[in-house]
Coordinates of C-alpha atoms and ligand atoms in Angstrom, one line a residue:
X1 CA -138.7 155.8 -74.2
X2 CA -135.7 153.6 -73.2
X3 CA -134.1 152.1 -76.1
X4 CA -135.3 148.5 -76.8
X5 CA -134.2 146.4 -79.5
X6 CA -136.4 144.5 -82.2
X7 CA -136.6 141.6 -80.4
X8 CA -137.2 143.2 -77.3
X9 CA -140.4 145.2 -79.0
X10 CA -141.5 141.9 -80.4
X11 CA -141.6 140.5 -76.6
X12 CA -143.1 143.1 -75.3
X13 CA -145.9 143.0 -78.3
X14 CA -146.4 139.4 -77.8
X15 CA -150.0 140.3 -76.0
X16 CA -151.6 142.0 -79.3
X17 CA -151.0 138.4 -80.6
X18 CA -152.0 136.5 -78.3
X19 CA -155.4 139.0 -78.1
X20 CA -155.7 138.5 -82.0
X21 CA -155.5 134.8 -81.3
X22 CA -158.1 134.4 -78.9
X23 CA -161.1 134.4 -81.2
X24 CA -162.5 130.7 -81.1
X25 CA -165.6 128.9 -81.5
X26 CA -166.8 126.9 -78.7
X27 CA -166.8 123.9 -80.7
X28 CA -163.5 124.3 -81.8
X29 CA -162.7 124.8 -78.5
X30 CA -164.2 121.9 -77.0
X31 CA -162.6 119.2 -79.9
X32 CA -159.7 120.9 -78.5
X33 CA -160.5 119.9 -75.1
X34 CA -161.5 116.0 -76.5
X35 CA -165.2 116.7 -75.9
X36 CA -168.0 116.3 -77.5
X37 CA -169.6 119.4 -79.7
X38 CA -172.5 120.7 -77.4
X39 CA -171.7 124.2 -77.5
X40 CA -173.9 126.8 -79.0
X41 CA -172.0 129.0 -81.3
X42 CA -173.4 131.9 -83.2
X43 CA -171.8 134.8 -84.9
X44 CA -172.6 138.1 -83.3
X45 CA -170.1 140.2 -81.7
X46 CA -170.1 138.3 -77.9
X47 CA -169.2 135.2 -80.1
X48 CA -166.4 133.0 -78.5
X49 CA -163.1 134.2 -77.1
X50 CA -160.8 132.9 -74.8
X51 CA -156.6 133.6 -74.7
X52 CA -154.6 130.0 -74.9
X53 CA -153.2 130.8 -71.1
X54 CA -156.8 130.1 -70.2
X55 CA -157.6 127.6 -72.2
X56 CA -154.6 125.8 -70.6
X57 CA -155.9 125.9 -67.3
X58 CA -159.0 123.9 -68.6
X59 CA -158.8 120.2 -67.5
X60 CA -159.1 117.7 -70.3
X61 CA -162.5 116.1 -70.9
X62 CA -163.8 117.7 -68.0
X63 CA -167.6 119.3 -69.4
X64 CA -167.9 120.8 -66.2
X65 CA -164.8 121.9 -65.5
X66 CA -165.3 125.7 -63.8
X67 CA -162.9 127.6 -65.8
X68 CA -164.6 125.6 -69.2
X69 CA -168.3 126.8 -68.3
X70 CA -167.4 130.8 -67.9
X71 CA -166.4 131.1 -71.4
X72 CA -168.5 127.9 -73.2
X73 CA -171.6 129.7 -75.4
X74 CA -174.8 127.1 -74.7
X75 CA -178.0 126.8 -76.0
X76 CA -179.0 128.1 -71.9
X77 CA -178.0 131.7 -72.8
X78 CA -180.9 132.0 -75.4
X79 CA -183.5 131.2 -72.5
X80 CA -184.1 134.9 -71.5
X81 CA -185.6 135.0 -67.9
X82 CA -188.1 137.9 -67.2
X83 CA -185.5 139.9 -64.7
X84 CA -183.1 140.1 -66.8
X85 CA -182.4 143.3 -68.8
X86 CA -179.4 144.7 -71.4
X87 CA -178.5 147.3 -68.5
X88 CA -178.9 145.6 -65.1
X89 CA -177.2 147.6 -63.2
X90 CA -178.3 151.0 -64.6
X91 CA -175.3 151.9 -66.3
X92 CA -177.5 154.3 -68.7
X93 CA -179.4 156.2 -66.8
X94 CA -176.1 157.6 -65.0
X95 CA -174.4 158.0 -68.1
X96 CA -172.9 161.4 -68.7
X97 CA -171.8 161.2 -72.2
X98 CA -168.6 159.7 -73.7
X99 CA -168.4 156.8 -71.7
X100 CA -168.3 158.0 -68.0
X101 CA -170.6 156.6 -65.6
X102 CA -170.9 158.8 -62.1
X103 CA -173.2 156.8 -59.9
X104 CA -171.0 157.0 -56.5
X105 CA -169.8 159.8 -54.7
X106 CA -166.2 160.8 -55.1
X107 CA -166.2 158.0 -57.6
X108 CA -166.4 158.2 -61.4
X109 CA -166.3 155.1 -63.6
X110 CA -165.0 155.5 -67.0
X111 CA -165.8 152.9 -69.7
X112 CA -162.5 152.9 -71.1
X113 CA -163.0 150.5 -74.1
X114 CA -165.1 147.9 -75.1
X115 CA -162.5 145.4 -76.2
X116 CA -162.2 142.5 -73.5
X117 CA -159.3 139.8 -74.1
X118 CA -162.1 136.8 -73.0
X119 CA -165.6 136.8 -73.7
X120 CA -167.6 135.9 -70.1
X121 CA -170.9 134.3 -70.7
X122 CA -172.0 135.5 -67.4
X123 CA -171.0 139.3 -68.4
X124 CA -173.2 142.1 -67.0
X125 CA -172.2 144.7 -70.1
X126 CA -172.6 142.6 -73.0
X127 CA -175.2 144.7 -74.4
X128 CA -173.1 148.0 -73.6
X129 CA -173.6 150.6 -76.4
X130 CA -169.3 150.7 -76.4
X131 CA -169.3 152.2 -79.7
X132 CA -171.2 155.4 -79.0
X133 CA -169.8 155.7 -75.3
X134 CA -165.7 155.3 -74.7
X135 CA -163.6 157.5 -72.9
X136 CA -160.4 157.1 -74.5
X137 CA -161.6 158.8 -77.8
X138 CA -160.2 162.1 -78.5
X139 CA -157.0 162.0 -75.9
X140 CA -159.4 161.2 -73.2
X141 CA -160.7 164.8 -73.4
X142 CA -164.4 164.8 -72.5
X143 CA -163.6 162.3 -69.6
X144 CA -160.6 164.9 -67.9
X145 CA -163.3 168.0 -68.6
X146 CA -165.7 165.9 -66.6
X147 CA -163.3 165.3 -63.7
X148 CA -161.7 168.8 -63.7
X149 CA -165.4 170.3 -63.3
X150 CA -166.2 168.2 -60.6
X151 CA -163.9 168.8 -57.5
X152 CA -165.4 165.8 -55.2
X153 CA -164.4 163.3 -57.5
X154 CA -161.0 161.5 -55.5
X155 CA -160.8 158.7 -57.5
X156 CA -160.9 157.6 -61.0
X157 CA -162.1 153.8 -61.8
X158 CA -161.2 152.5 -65.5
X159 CA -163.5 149.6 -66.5
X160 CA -164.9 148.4 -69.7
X161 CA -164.1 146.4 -71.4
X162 CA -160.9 145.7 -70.3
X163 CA -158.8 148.7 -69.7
X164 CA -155.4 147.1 -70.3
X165 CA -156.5 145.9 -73.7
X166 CA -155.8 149.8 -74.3
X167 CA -152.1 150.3 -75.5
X168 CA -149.8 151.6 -72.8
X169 CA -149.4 155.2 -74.4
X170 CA -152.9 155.7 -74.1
X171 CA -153.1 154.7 -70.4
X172 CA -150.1 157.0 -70.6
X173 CA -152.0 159.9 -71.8
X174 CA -154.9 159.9 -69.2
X175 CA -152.6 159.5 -66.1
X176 CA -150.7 162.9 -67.7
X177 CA -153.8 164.6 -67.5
X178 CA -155.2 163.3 -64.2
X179 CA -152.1 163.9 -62.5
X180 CA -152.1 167.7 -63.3
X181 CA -155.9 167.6 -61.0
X182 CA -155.2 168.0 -58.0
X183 CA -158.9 166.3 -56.2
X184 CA -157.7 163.0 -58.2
X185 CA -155.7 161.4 -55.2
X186 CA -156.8 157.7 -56.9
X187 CA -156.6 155.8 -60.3
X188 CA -158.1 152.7 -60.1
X189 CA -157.9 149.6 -63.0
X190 CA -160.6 147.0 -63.0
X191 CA -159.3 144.3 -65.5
X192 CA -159.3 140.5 -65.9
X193 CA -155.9 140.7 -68.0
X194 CA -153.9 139.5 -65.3
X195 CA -155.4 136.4 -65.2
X196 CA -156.5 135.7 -68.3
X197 CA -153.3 137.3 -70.7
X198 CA -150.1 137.9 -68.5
X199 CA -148.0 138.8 -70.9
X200 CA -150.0 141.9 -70.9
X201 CA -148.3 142.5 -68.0
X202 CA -144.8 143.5 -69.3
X203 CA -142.3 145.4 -68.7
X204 CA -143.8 149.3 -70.2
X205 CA -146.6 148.6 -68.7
X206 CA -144.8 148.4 -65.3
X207 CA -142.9 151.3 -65.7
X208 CA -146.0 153.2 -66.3
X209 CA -147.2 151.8 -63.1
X210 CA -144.9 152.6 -60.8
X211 CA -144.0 156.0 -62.1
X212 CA -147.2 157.5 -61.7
X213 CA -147.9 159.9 -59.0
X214 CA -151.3 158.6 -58.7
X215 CA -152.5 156.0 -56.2
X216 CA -153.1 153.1 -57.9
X217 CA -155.2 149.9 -57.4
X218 CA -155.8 147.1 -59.5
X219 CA -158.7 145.1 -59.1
X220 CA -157.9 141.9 -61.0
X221 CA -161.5 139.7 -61.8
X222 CA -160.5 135.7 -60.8
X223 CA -163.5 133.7 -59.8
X224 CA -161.7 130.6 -59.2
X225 CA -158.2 129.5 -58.4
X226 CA -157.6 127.7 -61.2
X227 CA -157.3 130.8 -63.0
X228 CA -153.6 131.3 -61.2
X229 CA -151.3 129.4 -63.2
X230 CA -147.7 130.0 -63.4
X231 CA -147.5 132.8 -65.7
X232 CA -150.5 134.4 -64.4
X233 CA -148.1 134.0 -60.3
X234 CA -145.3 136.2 -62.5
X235 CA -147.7 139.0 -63.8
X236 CA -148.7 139.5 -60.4
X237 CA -145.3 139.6 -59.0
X238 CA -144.5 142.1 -61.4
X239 CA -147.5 143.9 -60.5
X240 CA -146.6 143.9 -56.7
X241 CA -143.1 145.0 -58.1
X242 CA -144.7 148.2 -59.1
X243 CA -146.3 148.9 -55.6
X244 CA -149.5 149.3 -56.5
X245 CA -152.5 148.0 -54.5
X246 CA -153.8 144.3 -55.5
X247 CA -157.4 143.4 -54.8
X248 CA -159.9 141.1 -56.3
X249 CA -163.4 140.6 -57.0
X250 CA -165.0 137.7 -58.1
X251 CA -168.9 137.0 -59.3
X252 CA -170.8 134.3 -57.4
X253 CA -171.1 131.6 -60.2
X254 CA -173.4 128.3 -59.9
X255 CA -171.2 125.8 -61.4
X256 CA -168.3 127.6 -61.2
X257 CA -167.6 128.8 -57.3
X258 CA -170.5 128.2 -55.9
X259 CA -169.3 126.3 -52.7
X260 CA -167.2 127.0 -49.6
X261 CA -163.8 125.0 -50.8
X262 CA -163.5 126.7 -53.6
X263 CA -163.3 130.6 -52.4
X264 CA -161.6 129.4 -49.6
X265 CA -159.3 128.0 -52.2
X266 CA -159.3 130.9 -54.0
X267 CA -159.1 133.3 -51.3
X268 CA -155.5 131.3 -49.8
X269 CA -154.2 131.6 -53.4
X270 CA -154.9 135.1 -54.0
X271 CA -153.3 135.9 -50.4
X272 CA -149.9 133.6 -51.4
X273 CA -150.1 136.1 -54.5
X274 CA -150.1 139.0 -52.5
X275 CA -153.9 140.0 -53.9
X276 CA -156.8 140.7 -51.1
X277 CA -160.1 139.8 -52.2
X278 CA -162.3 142.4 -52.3
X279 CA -166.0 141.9 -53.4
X280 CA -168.0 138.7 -54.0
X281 CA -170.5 139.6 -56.4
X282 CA -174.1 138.6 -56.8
X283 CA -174.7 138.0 -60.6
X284 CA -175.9 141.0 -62.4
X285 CA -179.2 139.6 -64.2
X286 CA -177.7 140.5 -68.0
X287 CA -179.6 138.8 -70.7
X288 CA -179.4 134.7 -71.0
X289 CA -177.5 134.5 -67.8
X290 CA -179.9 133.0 -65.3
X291 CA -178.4 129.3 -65.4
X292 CA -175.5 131.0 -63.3
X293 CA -177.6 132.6 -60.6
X294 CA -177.0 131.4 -56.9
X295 CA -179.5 132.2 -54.5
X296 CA -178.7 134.6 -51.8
X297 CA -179.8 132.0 -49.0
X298 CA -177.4 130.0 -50.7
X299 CA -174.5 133.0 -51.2
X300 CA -175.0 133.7 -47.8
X301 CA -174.2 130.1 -46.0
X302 CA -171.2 130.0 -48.4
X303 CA -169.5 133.3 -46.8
X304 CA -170.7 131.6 -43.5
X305 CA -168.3 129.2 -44.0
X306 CA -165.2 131.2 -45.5
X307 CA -166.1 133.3 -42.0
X308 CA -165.5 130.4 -40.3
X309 CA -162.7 129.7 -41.7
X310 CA -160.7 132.5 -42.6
X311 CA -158.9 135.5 -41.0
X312 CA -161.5 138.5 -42.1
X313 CA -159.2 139.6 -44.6
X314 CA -159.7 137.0 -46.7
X315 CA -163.2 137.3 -46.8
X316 CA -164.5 139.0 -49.7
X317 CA -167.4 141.2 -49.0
X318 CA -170.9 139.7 -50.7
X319 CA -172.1 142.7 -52.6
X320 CA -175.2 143.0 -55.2
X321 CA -175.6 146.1 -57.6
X322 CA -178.8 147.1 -57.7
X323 CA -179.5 149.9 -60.7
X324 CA -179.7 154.0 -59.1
X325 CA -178.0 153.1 -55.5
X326 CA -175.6 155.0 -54.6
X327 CA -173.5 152.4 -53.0
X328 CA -173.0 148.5 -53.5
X329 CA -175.6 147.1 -51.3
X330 CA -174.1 144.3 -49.1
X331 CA -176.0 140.9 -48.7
X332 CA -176.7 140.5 -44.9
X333 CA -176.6 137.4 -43.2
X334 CA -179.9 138.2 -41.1
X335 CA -181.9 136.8 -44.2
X336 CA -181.4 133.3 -43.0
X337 CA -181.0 134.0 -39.5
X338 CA -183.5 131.3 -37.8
Ligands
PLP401 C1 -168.9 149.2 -58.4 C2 -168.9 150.6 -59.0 C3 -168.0 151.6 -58.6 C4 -167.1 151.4 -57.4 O1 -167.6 151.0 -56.3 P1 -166.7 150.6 -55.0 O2 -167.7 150.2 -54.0 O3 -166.0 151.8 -54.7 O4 -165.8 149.5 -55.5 C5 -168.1 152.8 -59.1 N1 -169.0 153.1 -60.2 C6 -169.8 152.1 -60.6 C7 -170.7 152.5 -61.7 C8 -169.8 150.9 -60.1 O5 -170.6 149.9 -60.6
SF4_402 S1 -163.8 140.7 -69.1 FE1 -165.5 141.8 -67.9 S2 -166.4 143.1 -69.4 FE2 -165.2 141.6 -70.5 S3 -166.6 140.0 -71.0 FE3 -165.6 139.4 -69.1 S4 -167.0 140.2 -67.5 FE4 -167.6 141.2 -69.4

């Protein structure tokens, strides 16, 4: 390791605080942001938490300001609607031990951690059994014995969780090992750090990047552009830096993005920040969710009209999980067609 001073440790550390910091209560939170105390707090372990760069982006007296309503707990997420299950997508069932989930072909996800650095209500895994089922125990052994046996798998995908919540010596140790396989052309990173705690982004973490031998994408998850503020435009740059691969994916959110302006908006900011969007997700029906759910009539006119107006690049692909397909199963216009 280079040598770096004190101070320059401290800097580079300054994310662990700011993660430690994060734990809130919504009410808290929304004195903070000189509103009134509707939010629903309760104590269990998907309690309130949101990192002060986000909390920032959150317009003042605003209660339905769409950065404000990912992360607020309400009394709507104790309404549980009959669709909606602790494993929507399946997760379970193509679980092979120690946190690695191989559902696609050539693909294997590995639930890295369970610690996320912001708590979103909308969440698909927050009724994951993380404790029993992490990858990163034990050097990452299990989840490299996996890979080595299995000679179609091209690319490894890190979710969670949040992977970069992981210390950089540990994303250290699994790149090692993957590296030394020679099917693993692809690591892939599925995080909403970048938006939500850029100083994640320093300089280690960087230098990890862009040594690897590894391809390597980064899916950052922004659903709207507020998200982007200044800091968040310098971890990106510093990601780009690195030469990896910048995409985004973004859930479908009534009351949030649900309209045309504000993906389009989002999409034009991503591109100035050198990030492609990706996928545009149809909400995963995770318990006490079902106040976010847009309908796909609805989902569909909305890419309708980023079609219209946007080059195809910058038109994120609307995508729905759906538990034991092998695939993500696109949302095709024809159901409205009339
Ligand atoms: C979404 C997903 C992937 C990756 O799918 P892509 O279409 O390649 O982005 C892999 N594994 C699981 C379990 C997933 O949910
Ligand atoms: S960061 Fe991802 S895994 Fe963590 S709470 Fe948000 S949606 Fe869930």
């Amino acid at each position: 390791m280079s040598a770096l001073t004190k101070i320059e440790l401290n800097l580079q550390n300054n994310w662990l605080k700011d993660l430690q910091e994060s734990n809130t209560s919504g009410n808290e939170l929304l004195s903070t942001l000189g509103l009134k105390d509707t939010a629903d707090d309760y104590e269990d372990a998907f309690r309130a938490k949101v990192p002060k760069e986000f909390i920032q982006q959150i317009e003042l007296r605003n209660p339905d300001d769409p950065l404000l309503l990912q992360i607020l707990p309400t009394a709507q997420e104790h309404q549980l609607h009959p669709d909606e299950s602790s494993d929507p997508v399946g997760d379970l069932d193509a679980e092979q031990g120690d946190g690695i989930i191989h559902k696609y072909t050539g693909r294997v996800l590995l639930i890295a951690t369970g610690a996320c650095a912001i708590h979103c209500r909308y969440c698909f895994r927050k009724d994951f059994p993380y404790n029993k089922l992490l990858a990163a125990r034990n050097n990452w052994s299990a989840a490299i014995k996996y890979i080595q046996q299995h000679p179609k798998i091209h690319e490894v995908i890190l979710s969670g969780g949040d992977p970069l919540t992981l210390k950089t010596d540990k994303l250290k140790q699994l790149t090692r090992q993957l590296e030394q396989i020679s099917h693993v052309k692809t690591l892939r990173i599925h995080s909403r750090i970048p938006t939500v705690l850029p100083n994640r982004i320093n300089e280690d973490l960087c230098q990890w990047l862009a040594q690897t031998k590894l391809i390597t994408v980064i899916v950052i998850h922004c659903n709207h552009a507020n998200e982007i503020s200044e800091n968040v435009q310098t971890a990106l740059a510093k990601l780009n830096e690195t030469g990896v691969q910048l995409l985004n994916q973004s859930v479908l959110l009534r009351g949030v993005n649900n309209n045309a302006e504000a993906l389009i908006d989002l999409s034009m900011t991503l591109h100035a920040n050198k990030v492609l969007p990706y996928y545009l997700h149809q909400l995963d029906s995770a318990r006490g969710t079902h106040h976010f759910t847009v309908s796909d009539k609805d989902a569909v006119l909305i890419i309708k009209k980023l079609r219209s107006n946007l080059p195809g690049y910058l038109v994120p692909q609307l995508v729905r999980e759906i538990s034991g397909e092998a695939n993500k199963t696109p949302i095709s216009s024809n159901i409205i067609s009339s």
